[in-house]
């Protein structure tokens, strides 16, 4: 009888996850990966920018766009605090709390009509994202190893893109049918993900490898350069994302519904960029990054010169696909530029730079509009395109004649 009860207990445990590291059940793997569905959802409501402008007429266009990018500021802060949070909160609890915070504060704009309340809720939503950001990656390395870990890391990137696409589509559909408030209902996705994580993902027996190195290494010029490059690139990508709806509406190329459709389809092209990354790197090697910068610049100009909806949509799809390839390349460079034992520090600095670029995109674009005394959304694509072409040209010159003092 005792043996039978013992067998029943083992079966119950097996339903949630196997006890051997690296052999967890499919449901556990899915629940762990599903956390990444929420990570890339911050910009999924950006198609509503024109409606926010009409809802909050007393605020500048840049201030309106910051509603979309505000979560990135909170993510920066949480990246800086991640070591402290990992020390004082258990990983499983941290993820669940982060998901609940994201769901609750993500949906506050459903009812809020005050600009500052919406902005504060977006910041708190970003705190939730910041809590789960590092753990979504590090827990895979804690639970799994070898080829299975590598495969799940790839799946995680796919889940992030899929979550972006799903959230953008749902937010766009709600925006068109029920107005901008309803689009924030999309963040309810965090609650079922939290339930799945609670039931199917066990508390890890070992700490996730997300702590930064305890030493204080001297920040080398390579890290500064690549961080600034990533921040500048993200300004152009996020600028295209948040300005697309306004551009299509301002240029009479289409409706908000069509803009929302483009934003929801674009992440699939980002996923395609991730799939093509390995082959592109093998083909172009050290020239891949400057060529990708030039291609992105040309894609920005395609949107900026567009006089038809499909041309603008095609340009945005290419921008999104190339964004995945450029960001992946720069993050991969971290292992080459990091002093020994400081890879985690370098990666964290690069991610902070990326989120700084995301957050500051509306401010930079607003400054460009003031410099040129123009409020046309088309201008952002022209300036971003030319800037990226110049960056790519400098990269090729550096590799050919200066022997990669900067690019590598």
Coordinates of C-alpha atoms in Angstrom, one line a residue:
X1 CA 0.0 0.0 0.0
X2 CA 2.9 2.3 0.9
X3 CA 4.5 1.6 -2.4
X4 CA 1.3 2.4 -4.3
X5 CA 1.0 5.8 -2.5
X6 CA 4.6 6.5 -3.2
X7 CA 4.0 5.8 -6.9
X8 CA 1.0 8.1 -6.9
X9 CA 3.1 10.9 -5.4
X10 CA 5.7 10.5 -8.1
X11 CA 3.1 10.7 -10.8
X12 CA 1.7 13.9 -9.3
X13 CA 5.1 15.5 -9.4
X14 CA 5.7 14.3 -12.9
X15 CA 2.6 16.0 -14.1
X16 CA 4.2 19.3 -13.3
X17 CA 7.8 18.6 -14.1
X18 CA 10.4 15.9 -13.9
X19 CA 12.9 16.1 -11.1
X20 CA 15.9 15.5 -13.3
X21 CA 17.6 18.7 -14.5
X22 CA 16.9 19.2 -18.2
X23 CA 14.1 16.7 -18.6
X24 CA 11.1 18.8 -17.5
X25 CA 7.7 18.2 -19.0
X26 CA 6.5 19.9 -22.2
X27 CA 3.9 21.9 -20.1
X28 CA 6.7 23.2 -17.9
X29 CA 8.7 24.3 -20.9
X30 CA 5.7 26.0 -22.5
X31 CA 4.9 27.8 -19.2
X32 CA 8.5 29.0 -18.9
X33 CA 8.7 30.2 -22.5
X34 CA 5.2 31.9 -22.3
X35 CA 6.7 34.6 -20.0
X36 CA 8.4 36.0 -23.1
X37 CA 5.0 36.5 -24.7
X38 CA 4.6 39.5 -22.4
X39 CA 8.1 41.0 -22.7
X40 CA 7.8 42.5 -26.1
X41 CA 4.3 43.9 -25.6
X42 CA 5.2 47.4 -24.5
X43 CA 4.9 48.9 -28.0
X44 CA 1.9 46.9 -29.1
X45 CA -0.4 49.8 -28.3
X46 CA 1.6 52.3 -30.4
X47 CA -1.0 52.4 -33.2
X48 CA -3.1 54.5 -30.9
X49 CA -0.7 57.5 -30.9
X50 CA -2.9 59.6 -33.1
X51 CA -5.9 59.0 -30.8
X52 CA -3.8 59.8 -27.7
X53 CA -2.9 63.1 -29.3
X54 CA -6.6 63.9 -29.7
X55 CA -7.4 62.7 -26.2
X56 CA -4.6 64.8 -24.6
X57 CA -4.5 68.0 -26.7
X58 CA -2.6 70.0 -24.1
X59 CA 0.6 68.0 -24.5
X60 CA 3.3 68.0 -27.2
X61 CA 3.5 65.2 -29.7
X62 CA 6.8 63.9 -28.1
X63 CA 5.1 63.8 -24.7
X64 CA 2.3 61.8 -26.2
X65 CA 4.7 59.3 -27.8
X66 CA 6.5 58.8 -24.4
X67 CA 3.3 57.0 -23.3
X68 CA 4.4 54.2 -25.7
X69 CA 8.1 54.2 -24.6
X70 CA 7.8 55.0 -20.9
X71 CA 8.0 51.3 -19.8
X72 CA 11.6 51.3 -21.1
X73 CA 12.6 53.8 -18.4
X74 CA 11.4 51.4 -15.7
X75 CA 13.1 48.5 -17.3
X76 CA 16.4 50.5 -17.2
X77 CA 15.9 51.0 -13.4
X78 CA 15.1 47.4 -12.8
X79 CA 18.1 46.2 -14.8
X80 CA 20.2 48.3 -12.4
X81 CA 18.4 46.8 -9.4
X82 CA 18.3 43.2 -10.7
X83 CA 21.2 42.0 -8.5
X84 CA 19.4 43.3 -5.4
X85 CA 16.0 41.9 -6.5
X86 CA 17.5 38.5 -7.3
X87 CA 19.1 38.4 -3.8
X88 CA 16.0 39.2 -1.8
X89 CA 13.2 37.6 -3.8
X90 CA 13.1 34.0 -5.0
X91 CA 13.0 33.6 -8.8
X92 CA 9.6 32.1 -9.1
X93 CA 8.0 34.7 -6.8
X94 CA 9.8 37.5 -8.7
X95 CA 8.4 36.3 -12.1
X96 CA 4.8 35.9 -10.7
X97 CA 4.9 39.3 -9.0
X98 CA 6.3 40.9 -12.2
X99 CA 3.5 39.4 -14.3
X100 CA 0.8 40.5 -11.9
X101 CA 2.3 44.1 -11.8
X102 CA 2.4 44.1 -15.6
X103 CA -1.2 43.0 -15.9
X104 CA -2.7 45.3 -13.3
X105 CA -0.9 48.5 -14.2
X106 CA -0.9 47.7 -17.9
X107 CA -4.7 47.8 -17.9
X108 CA -5.2 51.0 -15.8
X109 CA -5.4 53.1 -19.0
X110 CA -8.7 51.2 -19.7
X111 CA -10.3 53.6 -17.2
X112 CA -7.8 56.5 -16.9
X113 CA -8.5 59.8 -18.6
X114 CA -5.7 61.8 -17.2
X115 CA -2.4 62.0 -19.1
X116 CA -0.2 61.7 -16.0
X117 CA -2.2 58.8 -14.6
X118 CA -1.7 57.0 -17.9
X119 CA 2.0 57.8 -17.9
X120 CA 2.5 56.6 -14.3
X121 CA 0.7 53.4 -15.0
X122 CA 2.9 52.8 -18.0
X123 CA 6.0 53.3 -15.8
X124 CA 4.7 50.8 -13.3
X125 CA 3.9 48.4 -16.1
X126 CA 7.6 48.7 -17.1
X127 CA 8.6 47.8 -13.5
X128 CA 6.7 44.5 -14.0
X129 CA 8.5 43.9 -17.3
X130 CA 11.9 44.7 -15.6
X131 CA 11.3 42.1 -12.9
X132 CA 10.8 39.3 -15.4
X133 CA 13.2 40.5 -18.1
X134 CA 16.4 38.8 -16.9
X135 CA 14.8 35.8 -15.4
X136 CA 13.0 34.9 -18.7
X137 CA 16.4 34.2 -20.1
X138 CA 18.4 33.0 -17.1
X139 CA 15.9 30.5 -15.8
X140 CA 16.3 28.5 -19.1
X141 CA 19.9 28.2 -18.3
X142 CA 19.1 27.1 -14.8
X143 CA 16.7 24.4 -15.7
X144 CA 18.2 23.1 -19.0
X145 CA 21.6 22.5 -20.5
X146 CA 23.3 21.5 -23.7
X147 CA 21.5 21.5 -27.0
X148 CA 18.1 21.5 -25.4
X149 CA 19.0 24.8 -23.7
X150 CA 20.2 26.3 -26.9
X151 CA 17.0 25.2 -28.7
X152 CA 14.8 26.7 -26.0
X153 CA 16.8 30.0 -26.1
X154 CA 15.9 30.1 -29.8
X155 CA 12.3 29.3 -29.0
X156 CA 12.3 32.1 -26.4
X157 CA 13.1 34.7 -29.0
X158 CA 10.4 33.3 -31.2
X159 CA 7.9 33.5 -28.3
X160 CA 8.9 37.1 -27.8
X161 CA 8.2 38.0 -31.4
X162 CA 5.0 35.9 -31.4
X163 CA 3.8 37.8 -28.3
X164 CA 4.5 41.1 -29.9
X165 CA 2.5 40.1 -33.0
X166 CA -0.4 38.7 -31.0
X167 CA -0.6 41.7 -28.7
X168 CA -0.2 44.2 -31.5
X169 CA -3.0 42.5 -33.5
X170 CA -5.4 42.3 -30.5
X171 CA -4.6 45.9 -29.4
X172 CA -5.2 47.1 -33.0
X173 CA -8.5 45.3 -33.3
X174 CA -9.7 46.7 -30.0
X175 CA -8.5 50.1 -31.0
X176 CA -10.5 50.1 -34.2
X177 CA -13.6 48.6 -32.7
X178 CA -13.8 50.2 -29.3
X179 CA -11.3 53.1 -29.1
X180 CA -7.9 53.6 -27.6
X181 CA -8.8 52.8 -24.0
X182 CA -9.8 49.3 -24.9
X183 CA -6.5 48.5 -26.6
X184 CA -4.8 48.3 -23.1
X185 CA -7.0 45.2 -22.4
X186 CA -4.3 43.3 -24.3
X187 CA -2.1 43.3 -21.1
X188 CA -4.6 40.9 -19.5
X189 CA -2.4 38.2 -21.2
X190 CA -0.1 38.5 -18.2
X191 CA -2.6 36.8 -15.8
X192 CA -3.0 33.4 -17.5
X193 CA 0.8 33.4 -18.0
X194 CA 1.2 34.0 -14.3
X195 CA -1.2 31.1 -13.6
X196 CA 0.7 28.8 -15.9
X197 CA 4.0 29.8 -14.3
X198 CA 2.7 29.2 -10.8
X199 CA 1.4 25.7 -11.5
X200 CA 3.9 24.3 -13.9
X201 CA 7.3 25.9 -13.2
X202 CA 9.0 24.8 -10.0
X203 CA 11.3 26.9 -7.8
X204 CA 14.8 26.4 -9.1
X205 CA 17.1 24.5 -6.7
X206 CA 20.1 26.7 -7.9
X207 CA 20.1 30.4 -8.3
X208 CA 19.7 31.7 -11.9
X209 CA 23.0 32.9 -13.3
X210 CA 21.9 36.6 -13.7
X211 CA 24.1 38.2 -11.0
X212 CA 26.7 40.7 -12.3
X213 CA 30.4 40.1 -11.5
X214 CA 31.3 41.3 -8.1
X215 CA 34.4 43.0 -9.3
X216 CA 34.2 46.6 -10.7
X217 CA 36.0 46.3 -14.1
X218 CA 37.2 49.4 -15.9
X219 CA 34.6 50.3 -18.5
X220 CA 36.5 49.9 -21.8
X221 CA 35.9 52.1 -24.9
X222 CA 34.5 49.2 -26.9
X223 CA 31.6 48.8 -24.4
X224 CA 30.9 52.5 -24.5
X225 CA 30.9 52.5 -28.4
X226 CA 28.6 49.5 -28.8
X227 CA 26.2 50.7 -26.1
X228 CA 25.9 54.1 -27.8
X229 CA 25.5 52.5 -31.2
X230 CA 22.7 50.2 -29.9
X231 CA 21.0 53.2 -28.2
X232 CA 21.2 55.3 -31.4
X233 CA 19.9 52.4 -33.5
X234 CA 16.9 51.8 -31.2
X235 CA 16.0 55.5 -31.5
X236 CA 15.5 55.0 -35.2
X237 CA 13.6 51.7 -34.9
X238 CA 11.2 52.9 -32.1
X239 CA 10.8 56.2 -33.9
X240 CA 9.6 54.3 -37.0
X241 CA 7.2 52.2 -34.9
X242 CA 5.6 55.1 -33.0
X243 CA 5.5 57.5 -35.9
X244 CA 4.1 55.0 -38.5
X245 CA 0.4 55.4 -37.6
X246 CA 0.7 59.2 -37.6
X247 CA 2.6 59.2 -40.9
X248 CA 0.0 57.0 -42.7
X249 CA -2.8 59.1 -41.4
X250 CA -1.0 62.5 -42.0
X251 CA -0.1 61.5 -45.6
X252 CA -3.5 60.1 -46.3
X253 CA -2.1 56.7 -47.2
X254 CA -4.5 54.7 -45.1
X255 CA -6.6 54.4 -41.9
X256 CA -5.7 53.6 -38.3
X257 CA -7.0 50.1 -38.9
X258 CA -4.5 49.6 -41.7
X259 CA -1.7 51.1 -39.5
X260 CA -2.6 48.7 -36.7
X261 CA -2.5 45.8 -39.2
X262 CA 1.1 46.7 -40.3
X263 CA 2.3 47.0 -36.7
X264 CA 0.8 43.6 -35.9
X265 CA 2.3 41.8 -38.9
X266 CA 5.8 43.4 -38.6
X267 CA 6.9 41.2 -35.7
X268 CA 6.7 38.1 -38.0
X269 CA 9.3 39.8 -40.2
X270 CA 11.3 40.3 -37.0
X271 CA 11.1 36.6 -36.4
X272 CA 12.2 36.0 -40.0
X273 CA 15.2 38.2 -39.4
X274 CA 16.1 36.0 -36.4
X275 CA 15.9 32.9 -38.6
X276 CA 18.1 34.4 -41.3
X277 CA 20.7 35.9 -38.9
X278 CA 23.0 32.8 -38.9
X279 CA 23.1 32.5 -42.6
X280 CA 23.6 36.3 -43.1
X281 CA 26.5 36.3 -40.6
X282 CA 28.1 33.4 -42.4
X283 CA 27.8 35.1 -45.7
X284 CA 28.8 38.7 -44.8
X285 CA 30.9 38.1 -41.7
X286 CA 32.3 41.4 -40.3
X287 CA 30.5 43.4 -43.0
X288 CA 27.1 42.2 -41.9
X289 CA 26.5 45.0 -39.4
X290 CA 27.4 48.0 -41.6
X291 CA 25.4 46.5 -44.5
X292 CA 22.4 45.9 -42.2
X293 CA 22.7 49.6 -41.1
X294 CA 22.7 50.7 -44.7
X295 CA 19.8 48.4 -45.6
X296 CA 17.8 49.8 -42.6
X297 CA 18.6 53.3 -43.7
X298 CA 17.3 52.6 -47.2
X299 CA 14.1 51.0 -45.7
X300 CA 13.5 54.1 -43.6
X301 CA 13.8 56.2 -46.7
X302 CA 11.4 53.9 -48.5
X303 CA 8.8 54.7 -45.9
X304 CA 9.7 58.4 -45.9
X305 CA 9.3 58.6 -49.7
X306 CA 6.2 56.4 -49.8
X307 CA 3.2 57.7 -51.6
X308 CA 1.2 54.5 -51.2
X309 CA 0.2 52.4 -48.3
X310 CA 1.8 49.2 -49.5
X311 CA 5.2 50.9 -50.0
X312 CA 5.1 52.3 -46.5
X313 CA 4.1 48.8 -45.1
X314 CA 6.9 47.1 -47.0
X315 CA 9.5 49.6 -45.6
X316 CA 8.2 49.0 -42.1
X317 CA 8.4 45.2 -42.5
X318 CA 12.0 45.5 -43.7
X319 CA 12.9 47.8 -40.8
X320 CA 11.5 45.3 -38.3
X321 CA 13.3 42.3 -39.9
X322 CA 16.7 44.2 -39.9
X323 CA 16.2 45.4 -36.4
X324 CA 16.3 41.8 -35.1
X325 CA 19.5 41.1 -37.0
X326 CA 21.2 44.3 -35.9
X327 CA 20.3 43.9 -32.2
X328 CA 21.3 40.2 -32.2
X329 CA 24.6 41.0 -33.8
X330 CA 25.4 43.7 -31.2
X331 CA 24.5 41.5 -28.3
X332 CA 26.6 38.8 -29.7
X333 CA 29.6 41.2 -29.8
X334 CA 29.4 41.3 -26.0
X335 CA 31.5 38.2 -25.6
X336 CA 34.2 39.7 -27.8
X337 CA 34.5 43.1 -26.1
X338 CA 34.1 41.9 -22.5
X339 CA 37.1 41.7 -20.2
X340 CA 37.5 38.2 -18.7
X341 CA 34.7 37.4 -16.2
X342 CA 32.6 40.5 -17.0
X343 CA 30.2 39.2 -19.7
X344 CA 27.1 39.7 -17.5
X345 CA 28.2 43.3 -16.8
X346 CA 28.7 44.1 -20.5
X347 CA 25.4 42.5 -21.5
X348 CA 23.5 44.5 -18.8
X349 CA 25.2 47.7 -20.0
X350 CA 24.2 47.0 -23.6
X351 CA 20.6 46.3 -22.5
X352 CA 20.5 49.5 -20.5
X353 CA 21.7 51.4 -23.6
X354 CA 19.0 49.7 -25.7
X355 CA 16.3 50.7 -23.3
X356 CA 17.7 54.3 -23.1
X357 CA 17.3 54.5 -26.9
X358 CA 13.8 53.2 -26.7
X359 CA 12.7 55.6 -24.0
X360 CA 14.4 58.7 -25.6
X361 CA 13.2 58.1 -29.1
X362 CA 10.2 60.5 -28.9
X363 CA 12.4 63.2 -27.2
X364 CA 15.0 62.9 -30.0
X365 CA 12.4 62.9 -32.8
X366 CA 10.7 65.9 -31.1
X367 CA 14.0 67.7 -31.1
X368 CA 14.5 67.0 -34.8
X369 CA 11.1 68.4 -35.6
X370 CA 12.0 71.6 -33.7
X371 CA 15.4 71.9 -35.5
X372 CA 13.7 71.7 -38.9
X373 CA 10.6 73.6 -37.8
X374 CA 8.3 70.9 -39.1
X375 CA 5.7 68.7 -37.5
X376 CA 5.6 66.2 -40.4
X377 CA 6.0 62.5 -39.3
X378 CA 7.7 61.9 -42.7
X379 CA 10.7 63.9 -41.4
X380 CA 11.6 61.3 -38.8
X381 CA 12.0 58.6 -41.5
X382 CA 14.2 60.9 -43.6
X383 CA 16.5 61.8 -40.8
X384 CA 16.7 58.3 -39.4
X385 CA 17.4 56.9 -42.9
X386 CA 20.2 59.4 -43.6
X387 CA 21.7 58.8 -40.2
X388 CA 21.8 55.1 -40.6
X389 CA 23.3 55.4 -44.1
X390 CA 26.1 57.5 -42.6
X391 CA 26.7 55.0 -39.7
X392 CA 26.8 52.1 -42.2
X393 CA 29.3 54.0 -44.5
X394 CA 31.5 54.7 -41.5
X395 CA 31.4 51.0 -40.6
X396 CA 32.5 49.9 -44.0
X397 CA 35.3 52.6 -44.2
X398 CA 36.5 51.4 -40.7
X399 CA 36.6 47.8 -41.7
X400 CA 38.4 48.4 -45.0
X401 CA 40.9 51.2 -44.2
X402 CA 41.2 51.5 -40.4
X403 CA 41.2 47.8 -39.7
X404 CA 38.1 47.6 -37.4
X405 CA 39.2 50.0 -34.7
X406 CA 35.5 50.4 -33.9
X407 CA 33.4 47.8 -35.9
X408 CA 34.2 44.1 -35.7

